[in-house]
Coordinates of C-alpha atoms in Angstrom, one line a residue:
M148 CA -64.9 -95.4 244.7
K149 CA -67.7 -94.7 247.0
I150 CA -69.6 -91.7 246.6
T151 CA -70.6 -90.1 250.3
E152 CA -72.8 -86.5 249.2
I153 CA -75.2 -85.9 246.4
Q154 CA -75.4 -82.0 245.7
I155 CA -77.9 -81.4 243.3
K156 CA -78.3 -77.5 243.0
N157 CA -80.6 -77.5 239.7
F158 CA -80.7 -80.3 237.4
G159 CA -83.7 -81.1 235.5
K160 CA -86.9 -81.3 238.0
L161 CA -84.6 -81.6 240.9
H162 CA -82.8 -78.3 242.8
N163 CA -81.5 -77.7 246.2
T164 CA -81.0 -81.8 246.8
N165 CA -78.6 -83.2 248.7
I166 CA -78.4 -87.2 249.5
R167 CA -76.0 -89.0 251.5
P168 CA -75.9 -92.6 250.3
L169 CA -74.5 -95.9 252.1
L170 CA -71.3 -97.7 250.8
G171 CA -73.9 -100.6 250.2
I172 CA -77.0 -100.8 248.6
N173 CA -79.3 -97.6 248.6
V174 CA -82.4 -98.1 247.2
I175 CA -83.9 -94.9 245.9
Y176 CA -87.8 -95.2 245.9
G177 CA -90.3 -93.2 244.5
E178 CA -93.4 -92.8 242.2
N179 CA -93.0 -92.3 238.5
E180 CA -91.8 -88.7 237.7
T181 CA -90.4 -88.1 241.0
G182 CA -86.6 -87.7 239.4
K183 CA -85.0 -91.1 240.2
S184 CA -84.0 -91.3 236.3
T185 CA -82.9 -87.6 236.6
L186 CA -80.9 -88.3 239.9
Q187 CA -79.2 -91.3 238.4
Q188 CA -78.3 -89.1 235.0
F189 CA -77.1 -86.5 237.4
I190 CA -74.5 -89.1 239.2
S191 CA -73.1 -90.1 235.6
A192 CA -73.2 -86.2 234.5
M193 CA -70.9 -85.4 237.3
L194 CA -68.8 -88.4 236.7
F195 CA -67.9 -87.8 233.6
G196 CA -69.5 -84.4 232.2
M197 CA -72.0 -83.5 229.7
E198 CA -72.4 -81.7 226.5
K199 CA -74.6 -79.8 224.7
Q200 CA -74.9 -80.8 220.9
Q201 CA -74.7 -78.1 218.4
E202 CA -78.1 -79.3 216.4
R203 CA -80.7 -81.3 217.6
H204 CA -80.9 -84.8 216.5
E205 CA -83.1 -87.9 216.5
K206 CA -81.0 -89.3 219.4
I207 CA -81.8 -87.6 222.5
D208 CA -79.7 -84.5 223.6
Q209 CA -79.2 -84.9 227.7
Y210 CA -78.3 -81.8 227.9
H211 CA -81.6 -80.4 226.8
Q212 CA -83.7 -83.1 228.3
Y213 CA -82.3 -82.5 231.9
E214 CA -82.3 -78.8 231.7
P215 CA -83.1 -77.1 235.1
W216 CA -87.0 -76.5 235.0
N217 CA -86.6 -73.1 237.0
S218 CA -83.7 -71.7 235.2
D219 CA -81.9 -71.9 231.8
T220 CA -78.6 -70.8 233.1
Y221 CA -78.4 -72.3 236.6
Y222 CA -77.1 -75.6 235.9
A223 CA -74.7 -77.2 238.4
G224 CA -74.0 -79.9 241.1
G225 CA -71.6 -81.4 243.4
L226 CA -70.3 -85.0 244.2
K227 CA -68.1 -85.8 247.4
F228 CA -66.6 -89.2 246.8
T229 CA -63.4 -91.5 248.4
V230 CA -61.1 -93.1 246.6
A231 CA -58.1 -95.2 248.3
G232 CA -59.7 -93.8 251.5
K233 CA -59.2 -90.1 250.3
D234 CA -61.9 -87.8 250.4
F235 CA -62.7 -85.9 247.1
L236 CA -65.1 -83.0 245.9
L237 CA -66.2 -82.5 242.2
E238 CA -68.1 -79.7 241.2
R239 CA -69.8 -79.0 238.1
N240 CA -71.3 -76.2 236.0
F241 CA -73.0 -77.7 233.2
Y242 CA -74.3 -74.2 231.5
H243 CA -72.8 -74.3 227.9
K244 CA -71.5 -70.7 228.1
E245 CA -69.8 -71.0 231.6
K246 CA -69.0 -74.5 231.7
S247 CA -66.4 -75.7 234.7
A248 CA -65.2 -78.5 236.6
R249 CA -63.2 -78.1 239.9
L250 CA -61.8 -81.5 241.7
V251 CA -60.3 -80.8 245.3
N252 CA -58.6 -83.2 247.7
E253 CA -60.4 -82.7 250.4
G254 CA -57.8 -84.2 252.8
D255 CA -54.8 -81.4 251.6
L256 CA -57.2 -78.7 249.9
E257 CA -54.9 -79.8 246.5
E258 CA -57.2 -78.8 243.7
L259 CA -56.8 -81.0 240.8
S260 CA -57.1 -80.7 236.9
V261 CA -60.4 -82.2 235.4
E262 CA -58.9 -81.4 232.1
K263 CA -55.7 -82.7 232.5
G264 CA -57.0 -86.3 233.4
D265 CA -56.6 -86.2 237.2
L266 CA -60.4 -87.3 237.5
E267 CA -60.1 -90.3 235.0
M268 CA -57.4 -91.2 236.7
L269 CA -59.4 -91.3 239.8
L270 CA -62.1 -93.8 238.0
G271 CA -59.5 -95.8 237.2
G272 CA -59.3 -95.1 233.5
M273 CA -63.2 -95.6 233.1
K274 CA -64.7 -94.0 229.7
R275 CA -68.2 -92.7 229.6
E276 CA -68.8 -95.6 226.9
T277 CA -67.5 -98.1 229.1
Y278 CA -69.5 -97.2 232.2
E279 CA -72.6 -97.0 230.1
N280 CA -72.4 -100.5 229.1
T281 CA -71.4 -101.9 232.6
F282 CA -72.5 -100.3 235.7
F283 CA -74.9 -97.8 234.5
I284 CA -78.1 -99.5 233.5
G285 CA -81.2 -97.2 232.4
Q286 CA -84.7 -97.8 232.3
E287 CA -85.0 -101.1 229.8
T288 CA -81.6 -101.0 228.5
V289 CA -80.3 -103.6 230.1
E290 CA -78.7 -105.0 226.4
T291 CA -75.4 -103.6 225.7
E292 CA -74.6 -101.1 223.1
K293 CA -73.1 -102.3 219.6
E294 CA -69.9 -100.6 220.7
F295 CA -69.4 -102.6 223.5
A296 CA -68.3 -105.6 221.6
D297 CA -65.3 -103.1 220.2
I298 CA -64.4 -101.8 223.8
L299 CA -64.6 -105.6 225.0
Q300 CA -62.2 -106.1 222.6
N301 CA -60.0 -103.4 222.9
Y302 CA -59.6 -104.3 226.6
F303 CA -58.9 -107.8 225.7
I304 CA -55.9 -106.9 223.8
N305 CA -54.5 -104.3 225.9
V306 CA -54.5 -107.0 228.9
S307 CA -53.1 -109.7 226.9
L308 CA -50.3 -107.5 225.7
G309 CA -49.6 -105.9 228.8
G310 CA -50.5 -102.4 228.0
E311 CA -52.4 -99.3 229.4
G312 CA -55.1 -99.1 227.0
D313 CA -53.1 -97.2 224.2
I314 CA -53.6 -100.4 221.8
D315 CA -57.3 -99.4 220.0
L316 CA -57.9 -102.9 218.0
A317 CA -62.2 -101.6 217.0
G318 CA -60.7 -98.2 216.0
A319 CA -57.9 -100.0 213.8
R320 CA -60.1 -102.3 212.4
K321 CA -63.1 -99.9 211.6
Q322 CA -60.3 -98.0 209.8
L323 CA -59.0 -100.6 208.0
Q324 CA -62.7 -101.5 206.8
S325 CA -63.2 -97.6 205.7
R326 CA -60.5 -98.0 203.8
Q327 CA -61.5 -101.1 202.3
K328 CA -64.6 -100.0 201.3
A329 CA -63.2 -96.4 199.9
A330 CA -60.7 -98.7 197.7
E331 CA -63.3 -101.3 196.9
Q332 CA -65.8 -97.8 195.6
K333 CA -62.7 -97.0 193.5
Y334 CA -62.3 -100.3 192.3
K335 CA -65.8 -100.6 191.1
E336 CA -65.6 -97.5 189.7
K337 CA -62.3 -97.8 187.4
Q338 CA -63.8 -101.5 186.6
A339 CA -67.2 -99.9 185.6
E340 CA -65.4 -97.2 183.7
R341 CA -63.3 -99.8 181.7
K342 CA -66.5 -102.0 181.1
E343 CA -68.6 -98.9 179.6
L344 CA -65.6 -98.0 177.6
E345 CA -65.2 -101.9 176.2
E346 CA -68.9 -101.5 175.0
K347 CA -68.4 -98.7 173.7
L348 CA -65.4 -99.8 171.6
L349 CA -67.3 -103.0 170.6
L350 CA -70.0 -101.4 169.5
E351 CA -67.6 -99.0 167.1
E352 CA -65.9 -102.0 165.9
K353 CA -69.1 -103.7 164.8
L354 CA -69.7 -100.3 163.0
L355 CA -66.3 -100.3 161.5
K356 CA -66.5 -103.3 160.1
K357 CA -69.7 -103.0 158.6
D358 CA -68.3 -99.9 156.8
V359 CA -65.3 -101.7 155.3
D360 CA -67.3 -104.5 154.1
Q361 CA -69.8 -101.8 152.4
L362 CA -66.9 -100.2 151.2
K363 CA -65.3 -103.2 149.7
K364 CA -68.8 -104.2 147.8
Q365 CA -68.9 -100.6 146.6
K366 CA -65.3 -100.6 145.4
K367 CA -66.0 -104.3 143.5
D368 CA -69.2 -103.4 141.4
G369 CA -70.7 -99.6 142.8
Y370 CA -69.1 -98.1 139.9
Q371 CA -70.4 -100.9 136.8
A372 CA -73.9 -100.6 138.8
L373 CA -73.4 -96.4 138.0
I374 CA -72.5 -96.6 134.3
Q375 CA -75.5 -99.1 133.7
K376 CA -77.5 -96.4 135.0
D377 CA -75.8 -93.6 132.7
Q378 CA -76.3 -96.1 129.7
D379 CA -80.3 -96.5 130.5
N380 CA -80.7 -92.6 130.9
M381 CA -78.8 -92.3 127.5
F382 CA -81.0 -95.2 125.6
L383 CA -84.3 -93.4 126.7
F384 CA -82.9 -89.7 125.7
E385 CA -82.3 -91.0 121.9
H386 CA -85.3 -92.6 121.8
D387 CA -87.6 -90.1 122.5
S388 CA -85.5 -87.2 120.4
N389 CA -85.1 -89.4 117.5
Q390 CA -87.3 -92.3 116.8
M391 CA -90.4 -90.5 118.3
A392 CA -90.1 -87.7 116.0
E393 CA -89.3 -89.7 112.7
Y394 CA -92.4 -92.1 113.4
L395 CA -94.7 -88.9 114.0
R396 CA -93.6 -87.4 110.8
D397 CA -94.1 -90.5 109.0
I398 CA -97.3 -91.0 110.1
R399 CA -98.2 -87.3 109.1
Q400 CA -97.1 -87.6 105.7
Q401 CA -98.5 -90.9 104.9
R402 CA -101.9 -89.1 105.8
Q403 CA -101.3 -86.4 103.5
Q404 CA -100.1 -88.7 100.5
K405 CA -103.2 -90.4 101.1
E406 CA -105.4 -87.2 101.2
Y407 CA -103.7 -86.0 97.8
S408 CA -104.4 -89.6 96.1
I409 CA -108.0 -89.4 97.0
K410 CA -108.3 -85.8 95.7
F411 CA -106.3 -86.6 92.4
G412 CA -108.9 -89.3 92.0
I413 CA -111.9 -87.6 92.3
S414 CA -110.3 -84.7 90.0
L415 CA -109.7 -87.3 87.2
F416 CA -113.2 -88.9 87.7
L417 CA -115.1 -85.3 86.7
L418 CA -112.6 -84.7 84.1
V419 CA -113.7 -88.3 82.6
V420 CA -117.3 -88.0 83.0
G421 CA -117.3 -84.4 82.1
V422 CA -115.8 -85.5 78.6
L423 CA -117.8 -88.4 78.4
A424 CA -120.9 -86.4 79.1
G425 CA -120.3 -83.6 76.9
I426 CA -119.5 -85.8 73.8
W427 CA -122.7 -87.4 74.4
N428 CA -124.6 -83.9 75.0
G429 CA -123.0 -82.4 71.6
M430 CA -124.0 -85.5 69.5
E431 CA -127.5 -86.1 70.8
H432 CA -128.8 -82.3 71.4
L433 CA -126.6 -79.7 70.1
F434 CA -125.7 -81.1 66.5
P435 CA -129.0 -81.8 65.4
S436 CA -131.2 -78.7 67.1
P437 CA -129.3 -76.5 69.4
V438 CA -131.1 -75.6 72.7
A439 CA -130.5 -73.0 75.1
G440 CA -131.0 -75.8 77.8
W441 CA -128.3 -78.2 76.4
I442 CA -125.8 -75.0 75.7
I443 CA -125.6 -74.3 79.4
L444 CA -125.4 -78.3 80.2
E445 CA -122.8 -78.0 77.9
V446 CA -121.0 -75.2 79.5
V447 CA -121.2 -76.8 83.2
L448 CA -119.9 -79.9 81.5
G449 CA -117.2 -77.7 80.4
C450 CA -116.4 -76.4 83.6
I451 CA -116.5 -79.5 85.2
V452 CA -114.0 -80.6 82.6
L453 CA -111.9 -77.7 83.3
T454 CA -112.2 -78.0 87.4
G455 CA -111.4 -81.8 86.9
V456 CA -108.3 -81.3 84.6
T457 CA -107.1 -78.3 87.2
G458 CA -107.2 -81.1 89.9
V459 CA -105.7 -83.6 88.5
I460 CA -102.6 -81.3 87.5
L461 CA -102.5 -79.6 90.8
W462 CA -102.6 -83.1 92.8
Y463 CA -100.3 -84.8 90.7
R464 CA -98.0 -82.0 91.2
K465 CA -98.4 -82.1 95.3
S466 CA -98.3 -85.7 95.0
K467 CA -95.0 -85.9 93.1
Q468 CA -93.6 -83.2 95.5
L469 CA -94.1 -85.2 98.6
K470 CA -92.5 -88.4 97.1
L471 CA -89.9 -86.5 96.3
L472 CA -89.9 -84.6 99.7
R473 CA -89.9 -88.0 101.4
K474 CA -86.9 -89.5 98.9
Q475 CA -84.7 -86.2 100.1
Q476 CA -85.9 -86.6 103.7
E477 CA -84.8 -90.4 103.6
E478 CA -81.6 -89.5 101.9
E479 CA -81.1 -87.0 104.5
A480 CA -82.3 -89.5 107.6
R481 CA -79.4 -91.6 106.0
E482 CA -76.9 -89.2 106.1
L483 CA -77.9 -88.2 109.4
K484 CA -77.8 -91.7 110.5
Q485 CA -74.0 -92.0 109.5
Y486 CA -73.1 -88.5 110.9
T487 CA -74.9 -89.8 114.0
S488 CA -73.2 -93.4 114.1
M489 CA -69.9 -91.4 113.5
E490 CA -71.1 -89.1 116.1
L491 CA -72.0 -91.8 118.5
E492 CA -69.0 -93.6 118.3
Q493 CA -66.9 -90.5 119.1
Q494 CA -69.1 -89.7 122.1
K495 CA -68.9 -93.6 122.6
N496 CA -65.1 -93.2 123.1
T497 CA -65.3 -89.7 124.8
K498 CA -67.4 -91.6 127.6
Q499 CA -65.3 -94.3 127.5
Q500 CA -62.7 -92.3 128.3
K501 CA -64.3 -90.2 131.1
E502 CA -65.8 -93.6 132.3
Q503 CA -62.2 -94.5 132.9
A504 CA -61.3 -91.6 134.3
G505 CA -64.4 -91.8 136.7
K506 CA -63.6 -95.3 137.8
E507 CA -59.9 -94.3 138.3
A508 CA -60.9 -91.6 140.4
V509 CA -64.1 -93.6 142.2
E510 CA -61.6 -96.3 142.9
E511 CA -59.0 -94.1 144.4
L512 CA -61.5 -92.4 146.3
L513 CA -62.9 -95.6 147.8
Q514 CA -59.4 -97.3 148.5
I515 CA -58.6 -93.7 150.6
Q516 CA -61.6 -94.1 152.1
L517 CA -61.4 -98.0 152.7
S518 CA -57.4 -97.9 154.3
E519 CA -58.4 -94.7 156.3
K520 CA -61.5 -97.1 157.7
Q521 CA -59.3 -100.1 158.3
T522 CA -56.3 -98.2 160.0
E523 CA -59.1 -96.8 162.3
L524 CA -60.5 -100.2 162.7
T525 CA -56.8 -101.6 163.5
N526 CA -56.1 -98.7 166.0
L527 CA -59.8 -99.4 167.5
Q528 CA -59.1 -102.8 168.0
E529 CA -55.5 -102.1 169.4
E530 CA -57.1 -100.0 171.7
L531 CA -59.6 -102.7 172.8
E532 CA -57.1 -104.9 173.6
E533 CA -56.0 -102.6 176.1
C534 CA -59.1 -102.0 177.6
L535 CA -59.9 -105.4 178.3
N536 CA -56.7 -105.7 180.7
P537 CA -56.9 -103.5 183.8
A538 CA -55.0 -100.2 183.6
Q539 CA -52.8 -99.5 186.4
E540 CA -54.7 -97.6 188.6
E541 CA -57.6 -100.2 188.7
Q542 CA -55.1 -103.0 189.3
E543 CA -53.9 -100.5 192.8
Y544 CA -57.0 -100.2 194.0
R545 CA -57.5 -103.7 193.2
S546 CA -54.3 -104.7 195.2
Q547 CA -55.3 -102.1 197.8
V548 CA -58.6 -103.9 198.4
K549 CA -57.0 -107.2 198.7
A550 CA -54.3 -105.6 201.2
Y551 CA -56.8 -104.5 203.3
E552 CA -58.8 -108.0 203.5
L553 CA -55.1 -109.5 204.3
A554 CA -54.8 -106.7 206.9
L555 CA -58.1 -107.3 208.4
A556 CA -57.9 -111.4 208.4
T557 CA -53.9 -110.8 209.7
L558 CA -55.7 -108.5 212.8
E559 CA -58.4 -110.7 213.5
Q560 CA -56.4 -113.7 213.6
L561 CA -53.8 -111.9 216.2
S562 CA -56.3 -110.6 218.2
Q563 CA -58.0 -114.1 218.8
E564 CA -54.7 -115.5 219.4
A565 CA -53.7 -112.5 222.0
Y566 CA -56.6 -112.3 223.9
Q567 CA -57.8 -115.6 224.0
D568 CA -56.8 -115.9 227.6
T569 CA -58.1 -112.9 229.0
R570 CA -61.6 -113.8 227.1
E571 CA -61.8 -117.2 228.9
Q572 CA -61.4 -115.5 232.3
L573 CA -64.3 -113.2 231.4
E574 CA -66.6 -115.7 230.4
Q575 CA -65.8 -117.6 233.5
E576 CA -66.4 -114.6 236.2
M577 CA -69.6 -114.0 233.6
S578 CA -70.7 -117.9 233.6
R579 CA -70.1 -117.7 237.9
I580 CA -72.4 -114.7 238.0
L581 CA -75.5 -116.1 235.8
A582 CA -75.0 -119.1 237.8
E583 CA -75.8 -117.4 241.0
L584 CA -78.4 -115.2 239.3
T585 CA -80.4 -118.2 237.7
N586 CA -79.6 -120.6 241.0
G587 CA -77.3 -122.8 238.9
K588 CA -80.1 -123.4 236.1
Y589 CA -77.6 -121.8 233.4
D590 CA -73.7 -122.0 234.1
K591 CA -71.8 -121.8 231.1
M592 CA -71.9 -118.5 229.1
G593 CA -69.5 -117.3 226.6
L594 CA -68.9 -114.8 223.6
D595 CA -68.9 -115.6 219.7
A596 CA -66.8 -114.7 217.4
Q597 CA -68.7 -111.5 216.6
M598 CA -68.7 -110.9 220.6
N599 CA -72.6 -111.7 220.8
L600 CA -73.6 -113.5 224.2
V601 CA -74.6 -116.9 223.9
V602 CA -75.3 -119.4 226.8
T603 CA -74.5 -123.3 226.5
T604 CA -76.8 -125.7 228.0
E605 CA -76.9 -129.7 227.9
K606 CA -78.5 -129.8 224.1
K607 CA -76.8 -127.1 222.3
R608 CA -75.6 -123.0 222.2
M609 CA -78.5 -120.5 222.8
Y610 CA -78.7 -116.8 222.2
P611 CA -80.4 -114.1 224.7
W612 CA -83.3 -113.4 222.0
Q613 CA -84.1 -117.3 222.1
L614 CA -84.9 -116.9 225.7
S615 CA -87.3 -115.7 228.1
R616 CA -87.0 -112.0 228.6
G617 CA -86.0 -112.3 232.3
T618 CA -83.3 -115.0 231.4
M619 CA -82.1 -112.4 228.7
E620 CA -81.7 -109.6 231.3
Q621 CA -80.0 -112.3 234.0
M622 CA -77.5 -113.1 231.1
Y623 CA -76.6 -109.2 230.0
L624 CA -76.6 -108.2 233.8
A625 CA -73.9 -111.0 234.2
L626 CA -72.2 -110.0 231.1
R627 CA -72.2 -106.1 232.5
M628 CA -70.9 -106.9 236.2
G629 CA -68.4 -109.3 234.8
A630 CA -66.9 -107.1 232.3
G631 CA -67.0 -104.3 234.7
R632 CA -65.3 -106.0 237.3
F633 CA -62.3 -106.7 234.8
F634 CA -62.2 -102.8 233.6
T635 CA -62.3 -101.6 237.5
E636 CA -59.6 -104.3 239.2
E637 CA -58.3 -101.2 241.1
E638 CA -61.1 -99.1 242.6
S639 CA -64.7 -100.1 241.9
M640 CA -67.0 -97.9 240.6
P641 CA -71.0 -97.6 241.8
I642 CA -73.1 -99.4 240.1
L643 CA -76.4 -97.6 239.2
L644 CA -79.6 -99.7 238.3
D645 CA -82.6 -98.1 237.4
E646 CA -85.9 -100.1 237.3
V647 CA -83.7 -103.2 236.0
F648 CA -85.9 -106.1 237.8
S649 CA -89.2 -105.0 236.3
S650 CA -89.7 -107.8 234.4
F651 CA -88.3 -110.2 237.2
D652 CA -90.4 -112.6 239.0
E653 CA -90.1 -112.8 242.7
K654 CA -88.0 -115.8 242.6
R655 CA -85.3 -114.2 239.9
L656 CA -85.5 -111.1 241.8
E657 CA -84.6 -112.7 245.1
G658 CA -81.9 -114.1 243.4
A659 CA -80.5 -111.0 241.9
L660 CA -80.9 -109.2 245.3
Q661 CA -79.0 -111.6 247.3
W662 CA -76.2 -111.3 244.6
L663 CA -75.9 -107.8 244.6
G664 CA -75.8 -108.0 248.4
R665 CA -72.8 -110.0 248.6
Q666 CA -70.9 -107.4 246.4
K667 CA -68.2 -104.9 247.5
S668 CA -69.5 -102.2 245.7
Q669 CA -72.0 -99.2 246.1
I670 CA -74.9 -100.0 244.3
F671 CA -77.7 -97.5 243.6
L672 CA -81.4 -99.3 242.9
F673 CA -83.8 -97.2 241.4
T674 CA -87.3 -98.4 241.8
C675 CA -91.3 -97.1 242.0
Q676 CA -92.2 -100.8 243.4
K677 CA -91.5 -101.5 247.3
R678 CA -91.1 -105.4 246.7
E679 CA -87.2 -104.8 246.2
M680 CA -87.3 -103.3 250.2
E681 CA -89.6 -106.1 251.1
I682 CA -87.2 -108.8 250.0
L683 CA -84.0 -107.2 251.3
E684 CA -85.7 -107.0 254.8
R685 CA -87.2 -110.5 254.5
K686 CA -83.9 -111.6 253.7
G687 CA -81.7 -109.7 256.0
I688 CA -79.7 -107.6 253.5
P689 CA -78.6 -104.3 254.9
F690 CA -79.9 -101.1 252.8
G691 CA -80.2 -97.5 252.9
K692 CA -83.7 -96.1 251.9
I693 CA -83.8 -93.1 249.5
M694 CA -87.6 -91.6 249.3
L695 CA -88.1 -89.3 246.6
S696 CA -91.3 -87.5 246.4
R697 CA -93.2 -85.2 243.6

């Protein structure tokens, strides 16, 4: 494929611009912000279209990035090119509300359909992703994108099996990995649920075993402790109500008995003293010569005697009555004791009967609770045993994970075996290009199992990031150009290089330009420096010069 005319009607800062490139090398020269990258993106957009994103994302939206500066709605251009000796005209309107594409064969004016794949067929089946990872290199993007490894693997497998690009190895791998991840997630969820249930059941089992042990202990000695407690309470009650009352009553009666004895003694003393004093007073004073004073004394002594007699009689009677009362109380106490003994015996028998009935009721209740707990424990242990074994759903997810792992391993093994020959051919082509670019310093380059670039020296294998920036860009350039040739065996595609050689020294740049000069593809070299044109002129390499200005 060769571009014969570029018609930019309105795209970014460029409008009403027509460019007629040569078939070989075309150097597009201009200072910064003159539209070099815009021109490169225009060619890509004409070949593969450009979609407006529905929402703004962190990734650059090219539709908005290259909207015309002077109009939002007039967003269009055209491209003339030749394929297999036939001339074609491609026109596009990029404005999202009036988007359209028109493809015409200028030889017979036949109008072809972009929507039905006629343009893709003219491009040799080249996709945008493949083009942007091979012949289209933007500023500081000489490294390929991550999806290019998938593109290469798909190409290898299809070529090796004689297909036409229908086998999507990378897609199949991603689908298997996605399903494997989903199955692993479900498996882990079910496993976590089972573990959580297992921990819960173990805790319940521990608590149930503790309850069973406590019930067994209560059944054995819990009722006896209850009876002992009742007996202690009864003893305290009887002691308080009987013995204490009798003790207080005895003390009170003893005090009264002592009081009566003292008063009786005093009365008896008064009686004896009064009688003796009266006899003495009568014999000594009254009979010889009665005097009024002694008569009065005799009267007083008579009163004392009378008081003594009265006291003796009174306190003797009271003391006797108290003794009789105490004797009566003792008899009553003995009778009461006998009655109480009989009553206590009867109460004891009644109590024993109640105790026996209570014991049987408590033992029956404890036995019921114990049986329930033991049944619950048995069921729980059965459930725990089932929990230790994965359920059918969990086993199915585990089987799915294993199946996806096996499928992925089988897919990788088959793909490695299938595209080994094609891969070796690509590695030989890349090695040849790298040898030319490096003047033979590096002549063996390949791909590892993850489709990463690796160069082999005399001592060891090295990855691009282990080398200088210039050598790394030479490796990626060799990868892009070598892979691009495999994708365009029937019809070449334009090579678009935007400031690709900015980090090359003079020697590297000279080698790269000489290699480009030997290629049959149409090349667009975008640069803001004149050294590319100077080397091309010095080496006598023909090129077209396209000057852009602000």
